[in-house]
Short mmCIF file of C-alpha atoms in Angstrom, two decimals:
data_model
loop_
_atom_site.label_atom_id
_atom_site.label_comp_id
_atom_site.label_asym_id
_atom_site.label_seq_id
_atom_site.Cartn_x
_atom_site.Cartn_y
_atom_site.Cartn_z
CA UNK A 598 -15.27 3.05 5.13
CA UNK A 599 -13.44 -0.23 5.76
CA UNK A 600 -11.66 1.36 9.12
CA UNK A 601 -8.47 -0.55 10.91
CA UNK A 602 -7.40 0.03 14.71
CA UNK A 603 -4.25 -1.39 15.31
CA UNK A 604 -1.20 -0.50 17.70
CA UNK A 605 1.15 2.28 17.11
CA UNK A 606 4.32 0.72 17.83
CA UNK A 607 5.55 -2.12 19.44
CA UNK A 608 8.70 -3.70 20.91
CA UNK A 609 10.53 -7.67 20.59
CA UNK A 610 13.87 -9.37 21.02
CA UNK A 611 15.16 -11.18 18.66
CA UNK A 612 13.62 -14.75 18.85
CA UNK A 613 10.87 -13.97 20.43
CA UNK A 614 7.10 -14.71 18.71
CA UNK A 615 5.23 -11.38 17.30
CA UNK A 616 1.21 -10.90 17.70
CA UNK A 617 0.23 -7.99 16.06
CA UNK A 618 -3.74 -7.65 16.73
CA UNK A 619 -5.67 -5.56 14.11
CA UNK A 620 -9.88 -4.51 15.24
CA UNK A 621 -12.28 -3.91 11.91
CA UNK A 622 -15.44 -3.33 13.58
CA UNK A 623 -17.03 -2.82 10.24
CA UNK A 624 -16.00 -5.38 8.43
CA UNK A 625 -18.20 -6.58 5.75
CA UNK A 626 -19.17 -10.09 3.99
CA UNK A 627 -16.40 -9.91 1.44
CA UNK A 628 -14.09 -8.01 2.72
CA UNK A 629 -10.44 -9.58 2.82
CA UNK A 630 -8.21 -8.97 5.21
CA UNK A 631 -4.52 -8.12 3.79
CA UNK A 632 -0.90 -7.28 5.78
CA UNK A 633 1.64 -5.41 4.24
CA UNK A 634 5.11 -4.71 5.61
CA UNK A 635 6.94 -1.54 5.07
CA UNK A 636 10.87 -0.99 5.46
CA UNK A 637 11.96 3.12 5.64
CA UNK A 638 11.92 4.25 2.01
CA UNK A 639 10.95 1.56 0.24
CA UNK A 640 7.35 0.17 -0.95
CA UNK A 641 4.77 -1.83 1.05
CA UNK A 642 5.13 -5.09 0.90
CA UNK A 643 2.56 -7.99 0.96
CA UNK A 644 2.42 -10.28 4.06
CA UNK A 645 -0.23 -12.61 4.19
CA UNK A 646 -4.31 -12.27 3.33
CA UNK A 647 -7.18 -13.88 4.79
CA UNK A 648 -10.84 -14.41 5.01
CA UNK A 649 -11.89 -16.70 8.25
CA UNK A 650 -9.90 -19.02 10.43
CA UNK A 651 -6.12 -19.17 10.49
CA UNK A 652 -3.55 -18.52 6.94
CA UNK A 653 -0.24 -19.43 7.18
CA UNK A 654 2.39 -18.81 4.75
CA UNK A 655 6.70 -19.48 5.05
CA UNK A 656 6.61 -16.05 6.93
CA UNK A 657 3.55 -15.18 9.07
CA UNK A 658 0.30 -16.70 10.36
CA UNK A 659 -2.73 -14.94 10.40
CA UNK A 660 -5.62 -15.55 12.83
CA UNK A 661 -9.38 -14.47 12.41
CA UNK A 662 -11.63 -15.26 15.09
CA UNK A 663 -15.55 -16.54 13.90
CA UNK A 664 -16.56 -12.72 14.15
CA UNK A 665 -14.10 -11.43 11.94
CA UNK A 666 -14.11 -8.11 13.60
CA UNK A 667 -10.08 -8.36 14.67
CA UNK A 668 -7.53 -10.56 13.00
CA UNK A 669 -3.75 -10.94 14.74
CA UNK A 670 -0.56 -11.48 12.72
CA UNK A 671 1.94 -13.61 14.12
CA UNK A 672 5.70 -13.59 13.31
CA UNK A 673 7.61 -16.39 14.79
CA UNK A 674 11.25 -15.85 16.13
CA UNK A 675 11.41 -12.59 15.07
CA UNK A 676 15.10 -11.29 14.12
CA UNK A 677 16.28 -7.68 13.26
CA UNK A 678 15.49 -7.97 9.87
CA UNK A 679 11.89 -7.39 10.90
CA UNK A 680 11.66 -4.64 12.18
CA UNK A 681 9.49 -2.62 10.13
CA UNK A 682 6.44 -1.25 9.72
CA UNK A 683 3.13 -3.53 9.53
CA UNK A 684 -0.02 -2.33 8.03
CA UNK A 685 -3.55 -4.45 8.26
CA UNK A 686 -6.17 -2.98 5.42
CA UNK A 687 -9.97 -4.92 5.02
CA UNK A 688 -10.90 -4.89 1.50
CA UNK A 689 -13.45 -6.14 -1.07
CA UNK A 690 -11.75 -8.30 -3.63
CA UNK A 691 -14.64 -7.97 -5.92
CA UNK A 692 -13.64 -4.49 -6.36
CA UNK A 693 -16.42 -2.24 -5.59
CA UNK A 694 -15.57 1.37 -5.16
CA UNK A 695 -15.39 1.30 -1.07
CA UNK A 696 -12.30 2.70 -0.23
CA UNK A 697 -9.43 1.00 0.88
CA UNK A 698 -8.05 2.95 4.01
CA UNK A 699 -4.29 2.20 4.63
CA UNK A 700 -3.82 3.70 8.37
CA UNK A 701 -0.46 4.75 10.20
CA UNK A 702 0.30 0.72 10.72
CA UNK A 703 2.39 -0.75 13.70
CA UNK A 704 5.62 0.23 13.56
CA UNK A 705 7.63 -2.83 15.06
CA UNK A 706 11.27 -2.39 16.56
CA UNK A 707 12.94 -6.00 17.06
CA UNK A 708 16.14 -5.37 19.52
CA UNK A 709 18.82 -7.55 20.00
CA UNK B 484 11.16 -10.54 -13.04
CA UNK B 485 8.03 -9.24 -11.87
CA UNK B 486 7.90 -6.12 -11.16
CA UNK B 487 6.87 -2.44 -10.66
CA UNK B 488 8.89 0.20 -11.84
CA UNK B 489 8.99 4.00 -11.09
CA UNK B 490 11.07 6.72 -12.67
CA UNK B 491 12.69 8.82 -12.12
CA UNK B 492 13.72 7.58 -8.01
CA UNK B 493 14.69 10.78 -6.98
CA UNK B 494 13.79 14.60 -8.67
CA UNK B 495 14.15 17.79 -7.27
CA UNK B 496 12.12 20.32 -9.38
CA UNK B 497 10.59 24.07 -8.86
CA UNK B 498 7.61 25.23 -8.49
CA UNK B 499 5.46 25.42 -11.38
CA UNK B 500 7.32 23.17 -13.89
CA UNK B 501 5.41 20.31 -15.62
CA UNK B 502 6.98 17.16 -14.34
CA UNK B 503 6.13 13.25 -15.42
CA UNK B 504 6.43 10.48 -13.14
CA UNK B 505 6.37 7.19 -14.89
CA UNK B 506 5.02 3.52 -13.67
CA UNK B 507 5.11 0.49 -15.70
CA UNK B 508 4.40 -3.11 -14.95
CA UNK B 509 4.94 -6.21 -16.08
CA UNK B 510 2.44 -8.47 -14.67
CA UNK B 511 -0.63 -7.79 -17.09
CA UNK B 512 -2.21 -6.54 -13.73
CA UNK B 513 -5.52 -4.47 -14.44
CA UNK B 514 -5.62 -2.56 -10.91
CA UNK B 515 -2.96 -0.01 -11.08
CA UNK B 516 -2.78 3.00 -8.19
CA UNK B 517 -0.54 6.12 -7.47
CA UNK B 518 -0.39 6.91 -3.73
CA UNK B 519 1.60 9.52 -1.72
CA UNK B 520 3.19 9.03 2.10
CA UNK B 521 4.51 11.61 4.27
CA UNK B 522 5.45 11.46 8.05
CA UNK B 523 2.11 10.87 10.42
CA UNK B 524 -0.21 10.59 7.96
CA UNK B 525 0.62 7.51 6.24
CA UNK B 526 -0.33 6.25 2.80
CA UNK B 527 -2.86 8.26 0.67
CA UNK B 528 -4.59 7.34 -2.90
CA UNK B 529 -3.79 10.00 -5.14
CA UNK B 530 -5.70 8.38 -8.33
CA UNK B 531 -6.39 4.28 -9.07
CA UNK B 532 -7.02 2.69 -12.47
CA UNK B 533 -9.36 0.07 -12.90
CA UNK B 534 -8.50 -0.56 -16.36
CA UNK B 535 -7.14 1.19 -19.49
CA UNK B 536 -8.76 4.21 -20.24
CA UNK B 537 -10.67 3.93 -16.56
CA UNK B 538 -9.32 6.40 -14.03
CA UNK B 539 -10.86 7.77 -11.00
CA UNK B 540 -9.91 9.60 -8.03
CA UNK B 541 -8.20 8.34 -4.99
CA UNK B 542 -8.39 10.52 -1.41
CA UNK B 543 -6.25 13.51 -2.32
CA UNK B 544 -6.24 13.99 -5.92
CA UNK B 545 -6.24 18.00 -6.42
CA UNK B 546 -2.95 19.13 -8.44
CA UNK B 547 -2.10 15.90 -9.94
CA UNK B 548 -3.40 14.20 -13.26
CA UNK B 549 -3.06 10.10 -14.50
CA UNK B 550 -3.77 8.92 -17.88
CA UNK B 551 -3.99 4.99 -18.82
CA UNK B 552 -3.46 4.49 -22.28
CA UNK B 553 -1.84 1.29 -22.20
CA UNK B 554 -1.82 -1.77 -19.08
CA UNK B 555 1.18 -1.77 -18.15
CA UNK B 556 1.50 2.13 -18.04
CA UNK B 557 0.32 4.56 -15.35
CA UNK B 558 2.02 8.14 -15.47
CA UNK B 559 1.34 10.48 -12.80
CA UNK B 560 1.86 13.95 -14.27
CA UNK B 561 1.84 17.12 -11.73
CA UNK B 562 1.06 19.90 -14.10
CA UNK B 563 2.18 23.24 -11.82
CA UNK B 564 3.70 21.37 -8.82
CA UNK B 565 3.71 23.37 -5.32
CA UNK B 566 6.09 22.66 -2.13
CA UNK B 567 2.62 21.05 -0.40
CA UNK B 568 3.53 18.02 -3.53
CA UNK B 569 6.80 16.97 -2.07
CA UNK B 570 5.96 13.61 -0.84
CA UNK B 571 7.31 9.91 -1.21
CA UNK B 572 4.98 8.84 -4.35
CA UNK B 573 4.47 5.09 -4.46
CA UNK B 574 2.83 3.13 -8.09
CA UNK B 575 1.13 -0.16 -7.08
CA UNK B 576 -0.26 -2.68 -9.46
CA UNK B 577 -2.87 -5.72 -8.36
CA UNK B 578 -4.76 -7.97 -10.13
CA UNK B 579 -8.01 -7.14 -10.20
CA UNK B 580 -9.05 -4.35 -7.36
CA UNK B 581 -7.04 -2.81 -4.50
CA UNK B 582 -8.13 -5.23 -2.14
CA UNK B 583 -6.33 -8.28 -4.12
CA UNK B 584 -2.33 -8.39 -3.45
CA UNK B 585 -0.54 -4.92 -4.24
CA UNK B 586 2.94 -4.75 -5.58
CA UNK B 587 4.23 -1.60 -4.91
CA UNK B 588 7.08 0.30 -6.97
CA UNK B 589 10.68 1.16 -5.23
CA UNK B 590 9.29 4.77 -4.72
CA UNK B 591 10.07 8.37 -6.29
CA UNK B 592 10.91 10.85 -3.65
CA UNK B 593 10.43 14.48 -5.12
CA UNK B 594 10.95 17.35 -3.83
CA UNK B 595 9.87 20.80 -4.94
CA UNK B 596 11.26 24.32 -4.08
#
């Protein structure tokens, strides 16, 4: 099973730069590496996806070290609006039946 | 717009009555999935599509049925729903597996006495 460790919850001011570090010791050879965001009551939300190296996008960056057994999302100048709940899933874009585990995610609370 | 779309967003409903919840999408995406989320255990596959006709079974699938007659449709149908169904049920469509980009419906929140 493609298996994600990442923090429970975690706290930021507004303006402040977010790191959000994700460990996938099993990662394999195709596996992606996807973040979604989740607001209370409403659906998840895709972030940003990745396979080596850095991604960036007009929201987040996402950084994947040579080993590609962690991968850290970064939100810059975070503001209320973000607070939320972040989920990191590693899965096979090919689409082969491994299962694609979503876990309890990060749940981030930006104060003012 | 694209878009997933759930119905109804809210039911209330007793125990034992045959209820339909509907997903449709407009995307022409072949991946379509019905998952469930309650408090401190997070999301859960109920059923995933790979394609029309192709249905298979997610992580918690007992006491619910999907059919896939048509792309853009994805009913989940709970034929004798119990109290332990009363969940926030999400419908997610994506391209080509669940590990490509998932677009996620607004969400049906049911609840049954």
């Amino acid at each position: 099973l493609a298996k994600t460790t990442q923090p429970i919850s975690m706290d930021s001011y507004e303006g402040q730069e977010v790191n959000i570090t994700c460990s996938h010791n099993n990662i394999a050879t195709n596996d992606y590496i996807t973040w979604y965001q989740q607001f209370p009551s409403q659906g998840p939300r895709f972030i940003i996806q990745g396979y080596k190296t850095k991604v960036t996008n007009e929201v987040a960056s996402l950084f994947i070290p040579a080993d590609r057994k962690s991968s850290t999302l970064s939100l810059p100048r975070v503001s209320l609006s973000d607070t939320a709940v972040y989920y990191c899933l590693v899965g096979d874009r090919a689409g082969n039946n491994r299962k694609l585990i979503w876990g309890l995610g990060t749940s981030l609370a930006v104060n003012p | 717009e694209a878009q997933v779309t759930q119905n109804p967003r809210y039911l209330i409903t007793v125990t034992g009555k045959k209820l339909t919840v509907t997903c449709s999408q407009n995307m022409n995406h072949e991946y379509m999935s019905w998952y469930r989320q309650d408090p401190g255990l997070g999301l859960r596959q109920i059923y995933y599509s790979m394609n029309v006709e192709v249905t298979d079974k997610g992580d918690v699938p007992e006491g619910y049925k999907v059919s896939r007659k048509e792309k853009r449709n994805f009913p989940l149908i709970l034929e004798s729903p119990s109290p332990n169904q009363t969940s926030l049920y999400f419908c997610a469509s994506s391209l080509g597996s669940r590990a490509d980009t998932q677009y996620f419906g607004p969400g049906t929140r049911l609840t049954v006495l």
